[in-house]
Coordinates of C-alpha atoms and ligand atoms in Angstrom, one line a residue:
M2 CA -138.0 -11.7 116.8
S3 CA -141.0 -9.5 117.5
K4 CA -144.4 -10.2 115.8
I5 CA -145.1 -8.8 112.3
I6 CA -148.6 -7.4 111.8
G7 CA -150.5 -7.3 108.6
I8 CA -152.5 -4.2 107.9
D9 CA -155.4 -3.5 105.4
L10 CA -155.1 0.3 105.2
G11 CA -158.5 1.0 103.6
T12 CA -160.1 4.1 102.3
T13 CA -163.0 3.8 104.6
N14 CA -161.9 1.2 107.2
S15 CA -158.6 -0.3 108.3
L16 CA -158.0 -3.7 109.9
V17 CA -155.0 -5.4 111.5
A18 CA -154.2 -9.1 111.6
V19 CA -151.5 -11.3 113.0
W20 CA -150.4 -14.9 112.4
Q21 CA -151.0 -16.7 115.6
N22 CA -151.3 -20.4 116.5
G23 CA -151.3 -21.5 112.9
E24 CA -153.9 -19.1 111.6
S25 CA -154.5 -15.5 110.6
K26 CA -156.3 -13.7 113.4
L27 CA -158.0 -10.3 113.2
I28 CA -157.1 -7.9 116.1
P29 CA -160.0 -6.0 117.8
N30 CA -159.6 -2.3 118.6
A31 CA -160.4 -0.6 121.9
F32 CA -164.1 -1.0 121.1
G33 CA -163.7 -4.7 120.5
E34 CA -164.4 -4.2 116.8
Y35 CA -162.2 -5.3 113.8
L36 CA -163.0 -2.3 111.6
T37 CA -161.4 1.0 112.5
P38 CA -162.7 3.8 110.4
S39 CA -159.8 5.5 108.5
V40 CA -160.8 8.9 109.9
V41 CA -158.6 11.4 111.7
S42 CA -159.7 14.4 113.8
V43 CA -157.9 17.0 115.8
D44 CA -159.5 19.0 118.6
E45 CA -158.8 22.4 120.1
D46 CA -156.0 21.3 122.4
G47 CA -154.2 19.4 119.7
S48 CA -155.4 15.9 120.7
V49 CA -155.7 13.5 117.8
Y50 CA -158.6 11.1 117.4
V51 CA -158.5 8.2 115.1
G52 CA -161.3 5.7 114.1
K53 CA -164.8 5.6 115.4
T54 CA -164.5 8.7 117.6
A55 CA -163.0 10.7 114.8
K56 CA -165.8 9.5 112.4
E57 CA -168.4 10.9 114.7
R58 CA -166.7 14.3 114.4
L59 CA -167.1 14.3 110.6
I60 CA -170.5 16.0 111.1
S61 CA -169.9 18.1 114.2
H62 CA -166.3 19.2 113.2
P63 CA -166.0 18.9 109.5
N64 CA -163.1 21.4 109.4
E65 CA -161.0 19.5 111.9
T66 CA -161.7 16.0 110.5
A67 CA -160.3 14.2 107.5
S68 CA -161.5 11.0 105.7
V69 CA -161.0 9.3 102.4
F70 CA -157.4 10.6 102.3
K71 CA -156.2 7.2 100.8
R72 CA -157.5 8.4 97.5
F73 CA -154.8 11.1 97.5
M74 CA -151.9 9.1 98.8
G75 CA -148.7 10.1 97.0
T76 CA -150.0 13.5 96.0
A77 CA -149.2 16.8 97.6
K78 CA -152.8 17.5 98.7
K79 CA -152.8 19.0 102.1
Y80 CA -155.5 18.7 104.7
Q81 CA -155.9 21.6 107.1
L82 CA -157.0 20.2 110.5
G83 CA -157.2 22.9 113.1
N84 CA -154.1 25.0 112.7
K85 CA -151.9 22.3 111.2
K86 CA -151.6 20.9 107.6
Y87 CA -151.3 17.2 107.0
L88 CA -150.3 15.2 103.9
P89 CA -152.4 12.1 103.2
E90 CA -149.4 10.0 104.3
E91 CA -149.3 11.7 107.6
L92 CA -153.0 11.1 108.2
S93 CA -152.4 7.5 107.2
A94 CA -149.5 7.3 109.6
L95 CA -151.9 8.3 112.4
V96 CA -154.2 5.4 111.4
L97 CA -151.3 3.0 111.3
K98 CA -150.1 4.2 114.7
K99 CA -153.5 3.5 116.2
L100 CA -153.6 0.0 114.7
K101 CA -150.1 -0.6 115.9
E102 CA -151.1 0.3 119.5
D103 CA -154.2 -1.9 119.3
A104 CA -152.0 -4.8 118.2
E105 CA -149.5 -4.1 120.9
R106 CA -152.2 -4.1 123.5
Y107 CA -153.6 -7.3 122.1
L108 CA -150.3 -9.1 121.9
G109 CA -148.8 -7.6 125.0
E110 CA -145.5 -6.9 123.3
P111 CA -144.1 -4.1 121.1
V112 CA -144.6 -4.4 117.3
E113 CA -141.9 -3.1 115.0
E114 CA -142.8 -4.4 111.6
A115 CA -145.8 -4.4 109.4
I116 CA -146.9 -5.6 106.0
I117 CA -149.3 -3.2 104.5
S118 CA -151.7 -3.8 101.6
V119 CA -152.3 -1.3 98.8
P120 CA -154.5 -1.4 95.7
A121 CA -152.8 -3.1 92.8
Y122 CA -153.5 0.1 90.9
F123 CA -151.4 2.3 93.3
N124 CA -148.6 4.0 91.4
D125 CA -145.1 4.4 92.7
M126 CA -145.7 7.6 94.5
A127 CA -148.7 6.2 96.4
R128 CA -146.7 3.1 97.3
N129 CA -143.8 5.2 98.6
A130 CA -146.2 7.4 100.5
T131 CA -147.6 4.3 102.1
K132 CA -144.1 3.2 103.2
N133 CA -143.5 6.7 104.5
A134 CA -146.7 6.5 106.5
G135 CA -145.4 3.3 108.1
V136 CA -142.1 4.8 109.0
I137 CA -143.8 7.9 110.5
A138 CA -145.9 5.5 112.6
G139 CA -142.8 3.8 113.9
L140 CA -143.2 0.7 111.7
K141 CA -140.7 -1.0 109.5
V142 CA -142.4 -1.7 106.2
E143 CA -140.3 -4.1 104.1
R144 CA -143.2 -5.5 102.2
I145 CA -146.1 -3.9 100.5
I146 CA -148.6 -6.4 99.2
N147 CA -151.2 -5.9 96.6
E148 CA -154.7 -6.1 98.0
P149 CA -155.9 -8.8 95.5
S150 CA -152.9 -11.0 96.3
A151 CA -153.8 -10.7 99.9
A152 CA -157.4 -11.7 99.3
A153 CA -156.3 -14.6 97.1
L154 CA -153.9 -15.7 99.9
A155 CA -156.6 -15.6 102.5
C156 CA -158.9 -17.6 100.2
Q157 CA -156.2 -20.1 99.3
N158 CA -155.3 -20.5 103.0
L159 CA -158.9 -21.2 104.0
N160 CA -159.7 -23.5 101.1
Q161 CA -156.4 -25.2 100.7
E162 CA -157.3 -25.7 97.0
E163 CA -154.6 -26.2 94.5
D164 CA -154.4 -24.8 91.0
T165 CA -157.3 -22.3 90.6
T166 CA -157.9 -19.1 88.8
L167 CA -159.7 -16.6 91.0
L168 CA -161.4 -13.3 90.1
V169 CA -161.0 -11.0 93.0
F170 CA -163.7 -8.2 92.9
D171 CA -162.8 -5.7 95.5
F172 CA -165.4 -3.0 95.9
G173 CA -164.7 -0.7 98.8
G174 CA -165.7 2.7 99.9
G175 CA -163.8 4.7 97.3
T176 CA -162.2 2.3 94.8
L177 CA -162.9 -0.8 92.7
D178 CA -160.2 -3.2 91.9
V179 CA -160.6 -6.2 89.8
S180 CA -157.9 -8.9 89.5
L181 CA -157.3 -12.3 88.0
V182 CA -155.2 -14.4 90.3
E183 CA -153.8 -17.8 89.6
C184 CA -152.7 -20.2 92.3
F185 CA -150.6 -23.2 91.5
D186 CA -147.8 -25.1 93.2
N187 CA -147.5 -22.7 96.1
V188 CA -147.3 -19.8 93.7
I189 CA -149.8 -17.0 93.7
E190 CA -149.6 -15.1 90.6
I191 CA -151.6 -12.1 89.5
L192 CA -152.5 -12.5 85.8
A193 CA -154.1 -9.1 85.2
V194 CA -155.4 -6.2 87.1
S195 CA -157.8 -3.4 86.3
G196 CA -160.1 -1.1 88.1
D197 CA -161.6 2.3 88.7
N198 CA -160.0 4.3 91.5
Q199 CA -162.9 6.8 91.5
L200 CA -165.7 4.3 92.0
G201 CA -166.9 3.0 95.4
G202 CA -169.6 2.7 97.9
Q203 CA -169.6 6.4 98.5
D204 CA -170.7 7.0 95.0
F205 CA -173.9 5.1 95.9
D206 CA -174.3 7.2 99.0
D207 CA -174.0 10.4 96.9
L208 CA -176.5 9.3 94.2
I209 CA -179.0 8.1 96.8
G210 CA -178.6 11.4 98.7
E211 CA -179.1 13.4 95.4
H212 CA -182.1 11.4 94.6
F213 CA -183.6 12.1 98.0
I214 CA -182.9 15.8 97.7
R215 CA -184.5 15.9 94.3
S216 CA -187.6 14.2 95.7
L217 CA -187.9 17.2 98.1
Q218 CA -187.4 19.6 95.2
L219 CA -184.3 20.9 96.8
D220 CA -180.8 21.5 95.3
I221 CA -177.8 19.8 96.9
A222 CA -175.6 22.8 96.1
D223 CA -177.6 25.0 98.5
L224 CA -177.0 22.9 101.5
Q225 CA -174.6 23.6 104.3
P226 CA -171.5 21.3 104.5
E227 CA -172.8 19.9 107.9
T228 CA -176.2 19.1 106.3
R229 CA -174.5 17.4 103.3
E230 CA -172.6 15.2 105.8
V231 CA -175.9 14.4 107.6
L232 CA -177.5 13.6 104.2
R233 CA -174.6 11.4 103.2
K234 CA -174.7 9.5 106.5
C235 CA -178.5 8.9 106.1
A236 CA -178.0 7.8 102.6
E237 CA -175.3 5.3 103.6
K238 CA -177.6 4.1 106.4
C239 CA -180.4 3.6 103.9
K240 CA -178.0 1.7 101.6
R241 CA -176.9 -0.6 104.4
E242 CA -180.5 -1.3 105.4
L243 CA -181.2 -2.2 101.8
T244 CA -178.7 -5.0 102.3
E245 CA -181.0 -6.5 104.9
N246 CA -184.4 -5.5 103.5
P247 CA -185.8 -5.1 99.9
T248 CA -187.4 -1.8 100.8
V249 CA -186.6 0.8 103.4
E250 CA -187.6 4.3 104.4
M251 CA -184.9 6.9 104.2
V252 CA -185.4 9.6 106.8
V253 CA -183.5 12.9 107.1
N254 CA -184.3 15.1 110.0
C255 CA -182.0 18.1 110.7
Q256 CA -182.0 21.9 110.6
E257 CA -182.2 22.2 106.8
I258 CA -184.0 19.1 105.7
N259 CA -187.0 17.3 107.0
G260 CA -188.3 14.5 104.9
K261 CA -188.6 10.8 104.2
L262 CA -188.7 8.7 101.1
E263 CA -189.3 5.0 100.4
I264 CA -186.5 3.4 98.5
S265 CA -186.3 -0.1 97.2
R266 CA -183.4 -2.2 95.9
K267 CA -185.0 -1.9 92.5
D268 CA -184.8 1.9 92.8
I269 CA -181.1 1.6 93.5
V270 CA -180.6 -0.2 90.2
S271 CA -182.1 2.8 88.4
I272 CA -180.7 5.6 90.6
C273 CA -177.2 4.1 90.4
A274 CA -177.4 2.8 86.8
P275 CA -174.2 4.7 85.8
L276 CA -172.3 3.0 88.6
F277 CA -173.3 -0.5 87.4
E278 CA -172.2 0.4 84.0
R279 CA -168.8 1.4 85.2
M280 CA -168.5 -1.8 87.4
G281 CA -168.5 -4.1 84.4
K282 CA -165.7 -2.5 82.5
P283 CA -162.7 -3.6 84.5
I284 CA -164.0 -7.2 84.5
S285 CA -164.0 -7.3 80.7
K286 CA -160.6 -5.7 80.7
V287 CA -158.9 -8.2 82.9
L288 CA -160.5 -11.1 81.0
A289 CA -159.3 -9.6 77.7
D290 CA -155.8 -8.9 79.1
A291 CA -155.4 -12.4 80.4
Q292 CA -157.1 -13.8 77.3
I293 CA -159.5 -16.1 79.3
T294 CA -163.2 -16.4 79.3
A295 CA -165.6 -15.9 82.2
S296 CA -166.2 -19.7 82.3
Q297 CA -162.5 -20.4 83.0
I298 CA -162.7 -18.6 86.4
A299 CA -162.8 -21.2 89.1
Q300 CA -163.9 -18.9 91.9
V301 CA -165.2 -15.3 92.3
V302 CA -164.0 -13.8 95.5
L303 CA -165.9 -10.8 96.8
V304 CA -163.9 -8.2 98.8
G305 CA -164.9 -4.9 100.4
G306 CA -167.9 -3.6 102.1
S307 CA -169.8 -2.7 98.9
C308 CA -169.9 -6.3 97.8
K309 CA -172.4 -6.9 100.6
M310 CA -175.1 -5.1 98.6
P311 CA -177.4 -7.7 97.1
V312 CA -177.8 -5.7 93.9
V313 CA -174.0 -5.8 93.4
R314 CA -173.9 -9.5 93.9
Q315 CA -176.8 -10.0 91.6
Y316 CA -175.3 -7.8 88.9
L317 CA -172.1 -9.9 89.0
Q318 CA -174.0 -13.2 88.9
H319 CA -175.8 -11.9 85.9
L320 CA -172.7 -10.6 84.2
L321 CA -170.5 -13.6 84.8
G322 CA -173.4 -16.1 84.4
R323 CA -172.8 -17.9 87.7
N324 CA -174.4 -18.3 91.1
D325 CA -171.6 -19.8 93.1
I326 CA -169.9 -16.5 94.2
S327 CA -168.0 -16.7 97.5
T328 CA -169.8 -15.7 100.6
L329 CA -166.9 -15.3 103.0
N330 CA -167.0 -12.0 104.9
P331 CA -165.9 -9.4 102.3
D332 CA -164.8 -7.0 105.0
H333 CA -162.1 -9.4 106.3
M334 CA -160.5 -10.9 103.3
I335 CA -157.6 -8.5 102.7
A336 CA -156.6 -8.2 106.4
M337 CA -156.8 -12.0 106.8
G338 CA -154.5 -12.3 103.8
C339 CA -152.1 -9.7 105.3
G340 CA -152.0 -11.9 108.4
V341 CA -151.1 -14.9 106.3
C342 CA -148.4 -12.9 104.6
A343 CA -147.1 -11.8 108.0
G344 CA -146.9 -15.6 108.9
I345 CA -144.9 -16.2 105.7
K346 CA -142.5 -13.4 106.5
E347 CA -142.0 -14.7 110.0
R348 CA -141.3 -18.0 108.4
S349 CA -143.8 -19.8 110.6
E350 CA -143.7 -23.5 110.3
D351 CA -147.4 -23.9 110.1
V352 CA -148.0 -21.7 107.1
K353 CA -147.3 -23.0 103.6
D354 CA -144.4 -20.9 102.2
M355 CA -146.4 -19.5 99.4
L356 CA -144.5 -17.6 96.9
L357 CA -146.2 -14.4 96.0
T358 CA -145.6 -13.1 92.5
D359 CA -147.0 -9.9 91.5
I360 CA -147.4 -8.1 88.3
C361 CA -146.6 -4.5 87.4
P362 CA -150.0 -2.8 87.2
F363 CA -148.9 -0.1 84.8
S364 CA -146.4 0.4 82.0
M365 CA -143.2 2.4 82.5
G366 CA -140.8 3.9 80.1
T367 CA -139.0 7.0 79.0
Q368 CA -139.8 9.8 76.6
V369 CA -138.3 10.0 73.1
I370 CA -138.4 12.5 70.3
N371 CA -141.5 12.4 68.1
P372 CA -140.2 12.8 64.6
Y373 CA -143.5 14.2 63.4
N374 CA -144.1 16.7 66.2
Q375 CA -141.1 18.0 68.0
Q376 CA -143.3 19.7 70.6
R377 CA -144.8 16.4 72.0
H378 CA -142.5 13.6 73.0
L379 CA -143.7 10.0 72.6
M380 CA -143.4 7.3 75.2
S381 CA -141.0 4.4 74.7
F382 CA -142.1 1.7 77.0
I383 CA -139.5 -0.4 78.7
I384 CA -141.6 -2.4 81.1
E385 CA -145.1 -3.3 80.0
R386 CA -148.2 -3.4 82.0
N387 CA -149.0 -6.9 83.6
S388 CA -145.4 -8.1 83.4
P389 CA -144.6 -10.5 86.3
L390 CA -142.4 -9.1 89.0
P391 CA -139.6 -8.8 89.8
I392 CA -138.6 -7.7 86.3
S393 CA -135.6 -6.2 84.7
R394 CA -135.6 -4.9 81.1
E395 CA -133.2 -3.1 79.0
D396 CA -133.5 -1.0 75.9
V397 CA -131.1 1.0 73.8
Y398 CA -131.3 4.6 72.8
T399 CA -129.1 6.9 70.7
T400 CA -128.4 10.6 70.1
V401 CA -130.6 12.7 67.8
H402 CA -128.3 15.7 67.3
D403 CA -124.7 16.1 66.2
N404 CA -122.3 16.7 69.1
Q405 CA -124.9 16.3 71.7
Q406 CA -123.2 16.7 75.2
E407 CA -125.7 14.9 77.3
L408 CA -128.6 12.5 77.3
R409 CA -131.5 13.2 79.5
F410 CA -134.2 10.6 80.2
H411 CA -137.5 11.6 81.7
I412 CA -139.1 8.5 83.3
Y413 CA -142.9 8.1 83.1
Q414 CA -145.5 5.6 84.2
G415 CA -148.8 5.2 82.4
E416 CA -150.4 3.9 79.2
A417 CA -150.7 7.1 77.1
M418 CA -148.9 7.5 73.8
Y419 CA -147.7 11.0 74.5
A420 CA -145.2 11.2 77.4
D421 CA -146.7 14.3 78.9
E422 CA -150.1 12.5 79.4
N423 CA -148.4 10.0 81.8
I424 CA -147.1 10.5 85.3
E425 CA -143.5 11.7 85.5
L426 CA -141.5 9.8 88.1
G427 CA -138.1 11.4 87.7
E428 CA -135.2 12.1 85.4
I429 CA -131.7 11.1 84.9
T430 CA -129.0 12.8 82.8
V431 CA -125.6 11.4 81.6
R432 CA -122.8 13.3 79.9
I433 CA -121.6 11.9 76.6
P434 CA -118.6 12.6 74.3
P435 CA -119.5 14.7 71.3
R436 CA -120.1 12.6 68.2
P437 CA -122.2 12.7 65.1
K438 CA -125.9 11.9 65.8
G439 CA -126.7 8.3 66.1
E440 CA -123.2 7.3 67.1
V441 CA -123.5 7.3 70.9
M442 CA -125.4 4.4 72.3
C443 CA -127.0 4.3 75.7
F444 CA -128.5 1.3 77.4
V445 CA -131.3 2.0 79.8
R446 CA -132.3 -0.7 82.2
F447 CA -135.5 -0.6 84.4
T448 CA -135.7 -2.9 87.3
Y449 CA -138.9 -3.1 89.2
D450 CA -139.1 -5.2 92.3
I451 CA -141.9 -6.8 94.2
N452 CA -142.2 -3.9 96.6
G453 CA -142.8 -1.5 93.7
V454 CA -139.5 0.3 93.8
L455 CA -138.1 1.3 90.4
E456 CA -134.4 1.4 89.7
V457 CA -133.2 3.0 86.5
E458 CA -129.7 2.4 85.3
V459 CA -128.2 4.1 82.2
R460 CA -124.9 2.9 80.7
I461 CA -122.8 4.5 78.0
P462 CA -120.6 1.7 76.5
L463 CA -118.3 4.2 74.8
T464 CA -117.1 5.7 78.1
D465 CA -118.2 2.9 80.4
E466 CA -120.0 5.5 82.4
K467 CA -123.0 4.3 84.5
K468 CA -125.6 6.2 86.4
R469 CA -128.3 4.9 88.7
L470 CA -131.6 6.4 89.9
V471 CA -133.9 4.9 92.5
I472 CA -137.2 6.5 92.1
V473 CA -138.6 8.1 95.1
N474 CA -141.2 10.8 94.7
K475 CA -139.6 14.2 94.7
E476 CA -142.2 15.8 96.7
L477 CA -142.7 13.1 99.3
G478 CA -139.3 11.5 99.6
M479 CA -138.0 12.2 103.0
T480 CA -134.5 12.4 104.3
Q481 CA -133.5 10.5 107.4
E482 CA -133.5 13.7 109.4
Q483 CA -137.0 14.6 108.3
I484 CA -138.2 11.1 109.2
D485 CA -136.6 11.3 112.6
A486 CA -138.2 14.7 113.2
K487 CA -141.6 13.3 112.2
L488 CA -141.2 10.3 114.4
K489 CA -140.5 12.5 117.4
E490 CA -143.4 14.8 116.6
Y491 CA -145.8 11.8 116.3
E492 CA -144.5 10.2 119.5
R493 CA -145.6 13.2 121.4
I494 CA -149.2 13.0 120.2
K495 CA -151.3 12.2 123.1
V496 CA -152.6 8.7 123.2
N497 CA -155.9 8.3 124.9
P498 CA -156.3 5.4 127.3
A499 CA -159.1 3.1 126.3
E500 CA -161.6 4.4 128.9
E501 CA -160.9 8.0 127.9
E502 CA -161.5 7.0 124.3
E503 CA -164.8 5.4 125.1
N504 CA -165.9 8.6 126.9
R505 CA -164.8 10.7 124.0
F506 CA -166.8 8.4 121.7
V507 CA -169.9 8.9 123.7
L508 CA -169.5 12.7 123.6
E509 CA -168.9 12.7 119.9
W510 CA -171.8 10.3 119.2
G511 CA -174.0 12.6 121.3
A512 CA -172.8 15.7 119.4
R513 CA -173.6 14.1 116.1
L514 CA -177.1 13.1 117.3
Y515 CA -177.5 16.6 118.6
A516 CA -176.8 18.0 115.2
Q517 CA -179.2 15.5 113.6
S518 CA -182.1 16.2 115.9
V519 CA -184.5 19.1 116.7
G520 CA -186.8 20.4 119.4
A521 CA -187.2 18.6 122.7
L522 CA -185.0 15.7 121.8
K523 CA -182.2 18.1 121.0
Q524 CA -182.5 19.7 124.4
E525 CA -182.7 16.3 126.1
I526 CA -179.5 15.2 124.3
L527 CA -177.7 18.3 125.4
K528 CA -178.7 17.8 129.0
R529 CA -177.6 14.2 129.1
L530 CA -174.3 15.1 127.5
Q531 CA -173.7 17.9 130.0
Y532 CA -174.4 15.5 132.8
F533 CA -172.0 13.0 131.3
E534 CA -169.3 15.6 131.0
Y535 CA -170.0 16.7 134.6
A536 CA -169.6 13.0 135.6
M537 CA -166.4 12.8 133.7
A538 CA -165.0 15.7 135.5
Q539 CA -166.2 14.8 139.0
D540 CA -167.6 11.5 139.5
T541 CA -165.1 9.0 138.3
Y542 CA -166.2 6.1 140.5
R543 CA -169.7 6.0 139.0
L544 CA -168.5 7.1 135.6
S545 CA -168.7 3.7 133.9
K546 CA -172.3 3.3 135.0
I547 CA -173.2 6.7 133.8
R548 CA -171.5 6.0 130.5
K549 CA -173.6 2.9 130.1
Y550 CA -176.7 4.9 131.0
T551 CA -175.9 7.6 128.4
T552 CA -175.1 5.0 125.8
V553 CA -178.5 3.4 126.3
F554 CA -180.1 6.8 125.9
L555 CA -178.1 7.6 122.7
A556 CA -178.8 4.2 121.2
Y557 CA -182.5 4.9 121.8
V558 CA -182.2 8.3 120.2
E559 CA -180.4 6.7 117.2
K560 CA -183.3 4.3 116.9
I561 CA -186.1 6.8 117.0
L562 CA -184.2 9.3 114.8
G563 CA -184.4 6.6 112.2
Q564 CA -188.1 5.9 112.7
Y565 CA -189.7 9.3 112.9
T566 CA -189.3 12.5 111.0
G567 CA -190.4 14.6 113.9
F568 CA -190.8 14.3 117.6
S569 CA -193.6 15.3 119.7
D570 CA -192.5 16.6 123.1
E571 CA -194.7 13.9 124.6
I572 CA -192.2 11.2 123.6
M573 CA -189.6 12.8 125.6
K574 CA -191.7 13.9 128.5
D575 CA -193.2 10.6 129.4
G576 CA -189.8 8.9 129.5
S577 CA -191.4 5.7 128.1
W578 CA -188.2 4.9 126.3
Y579 CA -186.3 4.2 129.5
Q580 CA -186.2 0.7 130.8
E581 CA -185.0 0.3 134.3
E582 CA -182.4 -2.4 134.6
D583 CA -181.5 -2.5 138.2
E584 CA -181.3 -0.6 141.5
E585 CA -178.1 1.1 140.6
E586 CA -179.5 2.6 137.5
K587 CA -182.4 3.9 139.5
E588 CA -179.9 5.5 141.8
I589 CA -178.2 7.1 138.8
D590 CA -181.5 8.2 137.4
A591 CA -182.2 9.9 140.7
L592 CA -178.8 11.6 140.7
F593 CA -179.4 12.8 137.2
K594 CA -182.8 14.2 138.2
E595 CA -181.2 15.9 141.1
W596 CA -178.5 17.4 138.9
D597 CA -181.0 18.4 136.3
E598 CA -183.2 20.2 138.8
S599 CA -180.4 22.0 140.4
D600 CA -179.5 23.2 136.9
E601 CA -183.0 24.6 136.4
E602 CA -182.6 26.6 139.5
G603 CA -179.6 28.3 137.9
G604 CA -176.9 25.9 138.9
S605 CA -173.9 26.8 140.8
D606 CA -170.2 27.3 140.0
E607 CA -169.1 24.7 142.4
R608 CA -170.0 21.9 140.0
Ligands
ADP4 P1 -162.3 0.4 101.9 O1 -161.6 -0.8 101.4 O2 -162.4 1.5 100.8 O3 -161.9 1.0 103.2 P2 -164.6 -1.1 102.7 O4 -164.2 -2.4 102.1 O5 -164.5 -1.0 104.2 O6 -163.9 0.1 102.0 O7 -166.1 -0.7 102.3 C1 -166.7 0.4 102.7 C2 -167.9 0.6 101.9 O8 -168.8 -0.5 102.1 C3 -168.7 1.8 102.3 O9 -169.1 2.6 101.2 C4 -169.9 1.3 103.1 O10 -171.0 2.1 102.9 C5 -170.1 0.0 102.3 N1 -170.8 -1.0 103.2 C6 -170.3 -1.5 104.4 N2 -171.2 -2.4 104.9 C7 -172.3 -2.4 104.0 C8 -173.5 -3.1 104.0 N3 -173.9 -3.9 104.9 N4 -174.3 -2.9 102.9 C9 -173.9 -2.1 101.9 N5 -172.8 -1.4 101.9 C10 -172.0 -1.6 102.9
MG5 MG1 -160.5 -2.2 101.1

């Protein structure tokens, strides 16, 4: 049996893990990093870039690059990249494909199956879209696991503690998920979930960016899209630096904005006050739903990059009145848990066969006549929020008119009283024999399994007729032919070898720094990049050296861009930044000079 991989398909970053030698192991990507940005970019010749390289293109090619598409999984939102349109699930498929390839390279064997984690709050459409994404990427996805279950599994696997109640606080780039998870006797059970799927680290970036712009007496609405991207990036950088230091200087230096501002952790508390307020709500909700008090929580598990912010940690300590909050790497928890889950699915001897029970994160039901307002149907709930899964529930309905010929059930998911305020999942109709109203009975059974697939069965005892409906999103459900066609299409997508990818990254990195800089530095970056491109085309045997040389230069630029608001030409002219490492670098330096000078003479076409 081939290996099963576990994937944390995040809004901002994705990770892949595998169960190996008795433990969950994260798999590095081509850059040797565990986090692969969930960003997809397409270039002129149709090549697709995923991850770090694509992320660099967010600024230089905003119209060809997509990010944060996880927020729209299961919707029909389309992303136009170049001359092609993509659904969120297709973009996710490209990320999954990349992770699959990284895993295959790492394991040295093909991978056919994956377990993918999704937020507990994902509705059916989003779950199905995630499965579709797996299929498009060439992965069998039999198991979708809720992110908090994965985090709890990782925690449980590391601590080997029995019988605890964990609060999993997952604060990522775009979403907040709060869950209460109970572990006892090899069973992991989610007691309650809540969250805010429009609250994440990016909201901090936005508010910091707006604060910065206000301090310059500018209006964010007047900025070019590229500038906004630069601003967002600088704000995020500032936020991350505040994780290390209590005060930092935020600097933005590009075509439209030139400025700096000192920002402290304390400022963040006031700038982002509305975000902190929203953060507390889902915690109160899960505690109330599960009817437990904060003091009954044995452990608080922090998950997601935004939990690294000291202000977030402090806020939680204050809110929950404790100072023993887990300090395991919040970036890795979910992927590590997906790896454990892969081990369980492979039935590895060395992993405790934990039984994962999940709960249904939302209520589901059908619409019924509202006797007081015929225009607005009411919800009749069949499965209630927070019911343990799998679950099967039946309810009985009857006709409301004389000689009714059919019964139609509209299936909804959501908590609202009026049906039309919830999400419609599908409909099912049965023919019935004409009888006076109230005389035909109909049993409706909802069965919701651990993978989040809803099966609806209606049964008319009078005629013994039965009808079944398995809910797949109308818009996104694909036929086998459509899946096959997609698979073919995606197989053709050019995969860049690791070295080519590194080159591409250097070029995109340079392009972003070019966009962020001005004056002499801008010109210097351009020259270096052109030289690098020239080397890529001509000089393959020295290419890796030149790449390193260019990387050192760009890292230097990155550093000074963060330090100064403007550059005097002097800084560039005296070349003081460059530290010679060895003879070979000197040789390359000389070659660059030679190339550079020939360029000034007008160059020649032979290059
Ligand atoms: P997702 O699960 O949505 O993909 P992640 O868990 O990867 O998201 O978290 C991404 C978010 O975490 C981003 O908003 C990022 O800015 C933030 N983040 C990452 N590292 C840090 C850090 N050191 N300090 C503060 N925020 C961070
Ligand atoms: Mg996440």
